[in-house]
Coordinates of C-alpha atoms in Angstrom, one line a residue:
X1 CA 0.0 0.0 0.0
X2 CA 1.2 3.6 -0.7
X3 CA 2.6 5.8 2.1
X4 CA 3.1 9.5 2.5
X5 CA 6.4 10.8 3.7
X6 CA 5.8 14.3 5.1
X7 CA 9.0 16.3 5.3
X8 CA 9.3 19.1 7.9
X9 CA 12.5 19.8 9.8
X10 CA 14.2 16.9 8.1
X11 CA 15.0 18.1 4.6
X12 CA 17.4 15.4 3.7
X13 CA 17.4 11.8 2.4
X14 CA 20.4 10.4 4.3
X15 CA 20.2 9.3 7.9
X16 CA 16.4 9.6 7.8
X17 CA 14.6 6.9 9.8
X18 CA 11.2 8.1 8.8
X19 CA 12.1 7.4 5.2
X20 CA 13.0 3.8 6.0
X21 CA 9.7 3.4 8.0
X22 CA 7.7 4.8 5.0
X23 CA 9.4 2.5 2.6
X24 CA 8.9 -0.5 4.8
X25 CA 5.1 -0.6 4.2
X26 CA 5.9 -2.5 0.9
X27 CA 4.5 0.1 -1.4
X28 CA 5.3 3.4 -3.1
X29 CA 6.1 6.5 -1.2
X30 CA 4.8 10.1 -1.9
X31 CA 7.3 12.7 -0.7
X32 CA 5.6 15.9 0.2
X33 CA 6.2 19.2 2.0
X34 CA 3.4 21.5 3.1
X35 CA 4.0 25.3 3.2
X36 CA 2.1 26.1 6.4
X37 CA 1.1 29.8 6.2
X38 CA 1.5 30.1 10.0
X39 CA 5.2 29.3 9.7
X40 CA 5.9 31.2 6.6
X41 CA 4.3 34.3 8.2
X42 CA 6.4 34.0 11.3
X43 CA 9.8 33.3 9.6
X44 CA 12.3 36.0 8.6
X45 CA 13.3 36.2 4.9
X46 CA 16.6 34.5 5.4
X47 CA 15.0 31.5 7.1
X48 CA 12.5 31.3 4.3
X49 CA 15.4 31.5 1.7
X50 CA 17.1 28.6 3.4
X51 CA 13.9 26.6 3.4
X52 CA 13.2 27.3 -0.3
X53 CA 16.7 26.5 -1.3
X54 CA 16.8 23.3 0.7
X55 CA 13.4 22.3 -0.8
X56 CA 14.8 22.9 -4.3
X57 CA 17.8 20.6 -3.6
X58 CA 15.6 18.0 -2.0
X59 CA 13.3 18.0 -5.1
X60 CA 16.3 17.6 -7.4
X61 CA 17.6 14.7 -5.3
X62 CA 14.2 13.1 -5.8
X63 CA 14.3 13.7 -9.6
X64 CA 11.5 16.2 -9.3
X65 CA 9.2 14.0 -7.2
X66 CA 8.7 16.2 -4.2
X67 CA 5.1 17.3 -4.0
X68 CA 5.0 20.8 -2.6
X69 CA 1.7 22.2 -1.6
X70 CA 0.4 25.0 0.7
X71 CA -2.3 25.4 3.3
X72 CA -3.1 24.1 6.7
X73 CA -1.5 20.6 7.2
X74 CA -4.6 19.2 8.9
X75 CA -6.4 19.7 5.6
X76 CA -3.6 19.1 3.1
X77 CA -2.1 15.9 4.5
X78 CA -5.4 13.9 4.9
X79 CA -6.3 15.1 1.4
X80 CA -3.0 13.7 -0.1
X81 CA -3.3 10.5 1.8
X82 CA -6.9 10.0 0.5
X83 CA -5.9 10.8 -3.1
X84 CA -3.2 8.0 -3.2
X85 CA -5.0 5.6 -0.9
X86 CA -2.3 5.7 1.7
X87 CA -2.6 3.6 4.9
X88 CA 0.1 5.6 6.7
X89 CA 1.7 9.0 6.9
X90 CA 5.3 9.1 8.1
X91 CA 7.1 11.9 9.9
X92 CA 10.0 12.7 12.1
X93 CA 8.6 13.5 15.5
X94 CA 8.4 17.2 16.4
X95 CA 8.7 18.1 20.1
X96 CA 8.1 21.9 19.9
X97 CA 4.8 23.2 21.4
X98 CA 3.6 24.3 17.9
X99 CA 4.7 21.0 16.3
X100 CA 3.0 18.8 18.8
X101 CA -0.3 20.7 18.5
X102 CA -0.1 20.6 14.7
X103 CA 0.6 16.9 14.6
X104 CA -2.3 16.2 17.0
X105 CA -4.6 18.1 14.7
X106 CA -3.3 16.2 11.7
X107 CA -3.6 12.8 13.4
X108 CA -7.2 13.6 14.3
X109 CA -8.0 14.6 10.8
X110 CA -6.4 11.5 9.3
X111 CA -9.0 9.3 11.1
X112 CA -8.2 5.8 9.9
X113 CA -4.9 6.6 8.4
X114 CA -2.0 6.2 10.9
X115 CA 0.4 9.1 11.5
X116 CA 3.7 7.3 12.3
X117 CA 6.5 9.2 13.9
X118 CA 10.0 7.7 13.6
X119 CA 13.1 9.4 14.9
X120 CA 13.5 13.1 15.7
X121 CA 15.9 16.0 15.1
X122 CA 17.9 15.2 18.2
X123 CA 20.6 12.8 19.3
X124 CA 18.4 11.8 22.3
X125 CA 14.8 12.8 21.9
X126 CA 13.2 14.9 24.6
X127 CA 11.6 13.0 27.4
X128 CA 14.1 10.1 27.3
X129 CA 16.7 11.4 29.7
X130 CA 15.3 12.0 33.2
X131 CA 16.4 11.9 36.8
X132 CA 16.1 8.6 38.8
X133 CA 12.7 9.8 40.1
X134 CA 11.4 10.2 36.6
X135 CA 11.4 14.0 36.7
X136 CA 13.2 16.1 34.0
X137 CA 16.6 17.7 34.6
X138 CA 16.7 21.4 35.3
X139 CA 20.5 21.7 35.3
X140 CA 22.7 20.9 32.3
X141 CA 25.7 19.2 33.9
X142 CA 23.8 16.2 35.4
X143 CA 21.7 16.1 32.2
X144 CA 24.9 15.9 30.1
X145 CA 26.2 13.0 32.2
X146 CA 22.9 11.0 31.9
X147 CA 22.6 11.9 28.2
X148 CA 26.1 10.5 27.4
X149 CA 25.2 7.3 29.4
X150 CA 22.0 6.9 27.5
X151 CA 23.7 7.2 24.1
X152 CA 22.2 7.1 20.7
X153 CA 21.9 5.0 17.6
X154 CA 24.3 5.1 14.7
X155 CA 23.2 6.9 11.6
X156 CA 20.4 5.3 9.6
X157 CA 21.4 4.0 6.2
X158 CA 19.0 5.7 3.8
X159 CA 19.1 7.7 0.6
X160 CA 17.2 8.4 -2.7
X161 CA 17.1 4.7 -3.6
X162 CA 15.5 3.7 -0.3
X163 CA 12.0 4.0 -1.7
X164 CA 9.9 3.7 -4.8
X165 CA 8.8 7.3 -5.2
X166 CA 5.4 8.3 -6.5
X167 CA 5.5 11.0 -9.2
X168 CA 3.4 13.9 -8.0
X169 CA 2.0 14.3 -11.6
X170 CA 0.3 10.9 -11.1
X171 CA -1.5 12.0 -7.9
X172 CA -5.2 12.5 -8.8
X173 CA -6.1 16.2 -8.6
X174 CA -2.9 17.1 -6.8
X175 CA -2.5 20.7 -5.7
X176 CA 1.2 20.9 -6.4
X177 CA 2.8 24.3 -6.4
X178 CA 4.4 24.7 -9.8
X179 CA 7.5 26.6 -8.6
X180 CA 9.2 26.6 -5.2
X181 CA 9.1 30.2 -4.0
X182 CA 12.1 32.5 -3.5
X183 CA 12.5 35.0 -0.7
X184 CA 14.8 37.2 -2.8
X185 CA 17.6 37.4 -0.3
X186 CA 21.2 36.2 -0.5
X187 CA 22.5 33.6 2.0
X188 CA 26.0 33.9 3.4
X189 CA 26.4 30.1 3.2
X190 CA 24.5 27.8 0.8
X191 CA 21.5 25.7 2.1
X192 CA 20.7 22.0 1.7
X193 CA 21.9 18.5 2.4
X194 CA 25.0 18.7 0.1
X195 CA 26.0 22.0 1.5
X196 CA 25.7 20.7 5.0
X197 CA 27.9 17.8 4.2
X198 CA 30.5 20.0 2.6
X199 CA 30.5 22.4 5.5
X200 CA 30.9 19.6 8.0
X201 CA 33.8 18.1 6.1
X202 CA 35.5 21.5 6.0
X203 CA 35.1 22.0 9.7
X204 CA 36.4 18.5 10.5
X205 CA 39.5 19.3 8.4
X206 CA 40.1 22.9 9.6
X207 CA 38.4 23.6 12.9
X208 CA 37.4 20.6 15.0
X209 CA 40.8 19.8 16.5
X210 CA 41.2 23.3 18.0
X211 CA 37.5 23.9 18.7
X212 CA 37.8 23.8 22.5
X213 CA 40.4 26.5 22.4
X214 CA 39.0 28.7 19.6
X215 CA 35.2 28.4 19.9
X216 CA 34.8 31.7 21.9
X217 CA 36.9 33.7 19.4
X218 CA 34.6 35.7 17.0
X219 CA 37.6 37.0 15.2
X220 CA 38.5 33.5 14.0
X221 CA 36.6 31.3 11.5
X222 CA 36.4 28.7 14.3
X223 CA 32.7 27.8 14.6
X224 CA 31.3 24.9 12.6
X225 CA 28.4 26.9 11.0
X226 CA 26.2 23.9 11.2
X227 CA 23.4 25.5 13.2
X228 CA 21.2 26.4 10.3
X229 CA 21.7 22.9 8.8
X230 CA 20.6 21.3 12.1
X231 CA 17.7 23.7 12.4
X232 CA 16.2 22.5 9.1
X233 CA 17.4 19.0 9.4
X234 CA 19.5 18.9 6.2
X235 CA 21.9 17.0 8.4
X236 CA 21.2 14.9 11.5
X237 CA 23.3 15.4 14.7
X238 CA 23.9 11.6 14.6
X239 CA 25.8 12.1 11.4
X240 CA 28.0 14.7 13.1
X241 CA 28.5 12.7 16.3
X242 CA 29.7 9.7 14.3
X243 CA 32.7 11.7 13.3
X244 CA 33.7 12.9 16.8
X245 CA 36.6 11.3 18.6
X246 CA 37.8 11.6 22.2
X247 CA 40.0 14.7 21.8
X248 CA 39.3 18.0 23.5
X249 CA 37.9 19.7 20.4
X250 CA 35.5 16.8 19.4
X251 CA 34.3 16.5 23.0
X252 CA 33.7 20.2 23.3
X253 CA 31.6 20.0 20.2
X254 CA 29.7 17.0 21.5
X255 CA 28.8 19.1 24.5
X256 CA 27.3 21.7 22.3
X257 CA 25.1 19.1 20.7
X258 CA 24.1 18.1 24.2
X259 CA 23.1 21.6 25.0
X260 CA 20.8 21.6 21.9
X261 CA 19.1 18.4 23.2
X262 CA 18.9 19.9 26.7
X263 CA 17.1 23.0 25.6
X264 CA 14.7 21.0 23.5
X265 CA 14.0 18.8 26.5
X266 CA 13.3 21.9 28.7
X267 CA 10.9 23.4 26.1
X268 CA 9.2 20.0 25.8
X269 CA 8.7 19.7 29.5
X270 CA 7.8 23.4 30.1
X271 CA 6.1 24.5 26.8
X272 CA 5.1 27.9 28.4
X273 CA 8.8 28.7 28.7
X274 CA 8.8 29.6 25.0
X275 CA 7.8 33.2 25.9
X276 CA 7.5 33.2 29.7
X277 CA 10.2 33.1 32.4
X278 CA 11.0 29.5 33.2
X279 CA 11.7 30.7 36.7
X280 CA 8.5 32.5 37.5
X281 CA 10.2 34.4 40.4
X282 CA 11.5 36.7 37.6
X283 CA 8.1 37.7 36.5
X284 CA 8.4 40.4 39.1
X285 CA 11.6 41.9 37.6
X286 CA 11.4 45.6 36.8
X287 CA 11.9 46.2 33.1
X288 CA 11.7 49.3 31.0
X289 CA 9.1 49.4 28.2
X290 CA 8.3 53.1 27.5
X291 CA 9.2 55.3 24.6
X292 CA 12.8 55.7 25.9
X293 CA 13.1 51.9 26.0
X294 CA 12.0 51.7 22.4
X295 CA 14.7 54.1 21.4
X296 CA 17.3 52.1 23.2
X297 CA 16.0 49.0 21.6
X298 CA 16.2 50.5 18.1
X299 CA 19.9 51.5 18.8
X300 CA 20.6 48.0 19.9
X301 CA 19.0 46.5 16.8
X302 CA 20.9 48.9 14.5
X303 CA 24.3 48.3 16.2
X304 CA 24.6 51.9 17.3
X305 CA 25.1 51.4 21.1
X306 CA 28.6 52.8 21.2
X307 CA 30.0 49.5 22.5
X308 CA 32.1 48.0 19.7
X309 CA 31.6 44.3 20.4
X310 CA 27.9 44.7 20.8
X311 CA 27.6 46.7 17.6
X312 CA 29.8 44.3 15.6
X313 CA 27.5 41.4 16.6
X314 CA 24.3 43.3 15.8
X315 CA 25.6 44.4 12.4
X316 CA 26.8 40.9 11.6
X317 CA 23.3 39.6 12.4
X318 CA 21.7 42.3 10.2
X319 CA 24.0 41.6 7.3
X320 CA 24.3 37.8 7.4
X321 CA 21.6 36.4 9.6
X322 CA 24.2 34.8 11.8
X323 CA 26.0 35.9 15.0
X324 CA 28.9 34.2 16.8
X325 CA 27.7 32.4 19.9
X326 CA 29.9 34.2 22.3
X327 CA 28.7 37.5 20.9
X328 CA 25.1 36.4 21.2
X329 CA 25.7 36.1 24.9
X330 CA 27.3 39.5 25.1
X331 CA 24.6 41.3 23.2
X332 CA 21.9 39.5 25.1
X333 CA 23.4 40.5 28.5
X334 CA 23.7 44.1 27.2
X335 CA 20.0 44.2 26.3
X336 CA 18.6 42.8 29.5
X337 CA 21.2 44.1 32.1
X338 CA 22.5 47.3 30.6
X339 CA 19.3 48.5 28.9
X340 CA 16.9 46.7 31.3
X341 CA 14.7 45.6 28.4
X342 CA 12.6 42.4 28.4
X343 CA 14.5 39.4 27.1
X344 CA 11.5 38.5 24.9
X345 CA 12.2 41.7 22.8
X346 CA 15.6 40.4 21.9
X347 CA 14.5 36.8 21.4
X348 CA 11.8 37.9 19.0
X349 CA 14.3 40.0 17.0
X350 CA 16.8 37.1 16.9
X351 CA 14.1 34.8 15.5
X352 CA 13.2 37.4 12.8
X353 CA 16.9 37.8 11.8
X354 CA 18.6 34.4 12.3
X355 CA 18.9 31.8 9.6
X356 CA 19.3 29.2 12.4
X357 CA 16.5 30.7 14.6
X358 CA 15.4 27.7 16.7
X359 CA 12.7 28.2 19.3
X360 CA 14.2 26.0 22.0
X361 CA 17.8 27.1 21.7
X362 CA 17.0 30.7 21.1
X363 CA 14.5 31.2 23.9
X364 CA 16.5 29.4 26.5
X365 CA 19.7 30.9 25.5
X366 CA 18.1 34.3 26.1
X367 CA 16.8 33.1 29.5
X368 CA 20.3 31.9 30.4
X369 CA 21.6 35.5 29.7
X370 CA 18.7 37.0 31.6
X371 CA 19.1 34.7 34.6
X372 CA 15.5 33.5 34.6
X373 CA 15.9 30.1 32.9
X374 CA 17.0 26.6 33.9
X375 CA 20.7 26.2 34.7
X376 CA 20.9 30.0 34.1
X377 CA 24.0 32.1 34.7
X378 CA 23.8 33.5 38.2
X379 CA 21.3 36.3 38.0
X380 CA 23.9 38.8 39.3
X381 CA 26.4 38.0 36.5
X382 CA 26.5 41.1 34.2
X383 CA 28.8 40.8 31.2
X384 CA 31.0 43.9 30.8
X385 CA 31.0 44.4 27.0
X386 CA 34.4 46.2 27.0
X387 CA 36.1 43.4 29.0
X388 CA 34.4 40.7 26.9
X389 CA 35.5 42.4 23.7
X390 CA 39.1 42.8 24.9
X391 CA 39.2 39.1 26.0
X392 CA 37.7 37.4 23.0
X393 CA 38.6 39.9 20.2
X394 CA 41.9 41.1 21.6
X395 CA 43.2 42.5 18.3
X396 CA 39.9 44.0 17.4
X397 CA 39.7 42.1 14.1
X398 CA 36.0 41.1 14.6
X399 CA 35.0 44.7 15.4
X400 CA 37.0 46.2 12.5
X401 CA 35.3 43.8 10.1
X402 CA 31.7 44.6 11.1
X403 CA 32.0 48.3 12.3
X404 CA 33.4 50.2 9.3
X405 CA 33.7 53.4 11.3
X406 CA 36.5 51.7 13.3
X407 CA 38.1 49.7 10.5
X408 CA 40.8 52.3 9.7
X409 CA 42.1 52.5 13.3
X410 CA 45.7 51.5 13.7
X411 CA 46.1 47.9 14.7
X412 CA 47.8 49.0 18.0
X413 CA 44.6 50.8 19.1
X414 CA 42.3 48.9 21.4
X415 CA 39.0 49.3 19.6
X416 CA 37.2 48.2 22.7
X417 CA 38.5 51.1 24.9
X418 CA 38.1 54.1 22.7
X419 CA 38.5 57.7 24.0
X420 CA 36.4 60.5 22.4
X421 CA 39.3 61.6 20.2
X422 CA 39.4 58.2 18.4
X423 CA 35.7 57.6 17.9
X424 CA 35.3 59.8 14.8
X425 CA 31.8 59.1 13.4
X426 CA 31.2 56.1 15.7
X427 CA 28.6 56.9 18.4
X428 CA 29.3 57.5 22.0
X429 CA 28.0 54.8 24.5
X430 CA 24.2 55.1 24.9
X431 CA 24.5 54.1 28.6
X432 CA 27.2 54.0 31.2
X433 CA 27.9 50.3 31.8
X434 CA 29.1 50.8 35.4
X435 CA 26.0 52.6 36.4
X436 CA 23.6 50.3 34.6
X437 CA 25.3 47.3 36.2
X438 CA 24.5 48.6 39.6
X439 CA 21.0 49.3 38.5
X440 CA 20.6 45.8 37.2
X441 CA 21.9 44.4 40.5
X442 CA 19.4 46.5 42.4
X443 CA 16.5 45.2 40.3
X444 CA 17.6 41.6 40.6
X445 CA 18.2 41.9 44.3
X446 CA 14.7 43.3 44.7
X447 CA 13.3 40.2 43.0
X448 CA 15.3 37.8 45.1
X449 CA 14.1 39.4 48.3

């Protein structure tokens, strides 16, 4: 009997358990993707561009046999299943709050057709690693130890030849979209499964060994740049983990994959934490939200704060849809603890701008910076942007690249500690960090009391 393989955050053919499960029904498989208007409306143009480019590559790998349609999945998926007489619809399980609700609606609408979930986007799926009493971990370090003990399966052996594919043109009355859309923006790095494989091979050869030492250096090309590929599932983290040995660099990278699983687990267990403080004590924190706050927020978004490392990060984000992870922490701390703005403002802006914008990692990364999440940095930790810049971009190369007003400064000048005579057209600081640090501590102390 025919089966439907519904692609979502798994835009690849290799290491795809759901593909093997669909092919195992002893019939042909219809590959499809549904452009959900709720998701396309909430995604920034770069994320849409990545999606469309990855769909084009997936369609090419299937020799044009990807059926792309649009509309509510709870209508489109049952319709496609009925048109080909499918007995099952196969998916990779989605653990996000939105994805779980959507899949429940689709399962109800399918009625007698089974919605079969096989595998997920994680090394260890949310809900599988818990404490001995069955409750979820709230702190990363013990989660990491249990996560490693739990382990994961090797990559699934799958590919274009794993199934007999149904030609969408043979689907009665199919509502196939003739052309995959284009968002009209340029991506800094290419999208899709082949690009993911090339990027990973490049990182293994040039950056993995020294990753533990260089991962916090935004001035170096030391990060893997796999985050967007993992977000869209053009590669599975199992594929990456299979190449990691026991050295310091590989194990530091494995720890980052564990953080990704940890935040997905937190969001799965506490779905309200997508937009609310995981630690509800911080619901009482005093934040600024008036017209003056909006002006500060606009300066932050534009990279016009007068703090070079902050502005470099925000301008990198605006120009490329990517920001180095260390700098993400610095700019997040600046927003919530120097400008006293709600972390949700920054999280929403990141999701609009980032190619790799992922709900679990983004929201809980922001709550880590704000001190209101699980395993958060101590609430009283306030990153000093000048110190952070001098420590992790000592020569100022990162700042000079992304802040053109400072690019011409002599290499001997510390771009993170500028006096007024050297600023030129670069703006003066919009706040005094020392004063705002004390104000942040006052507000946090009031909450803790």
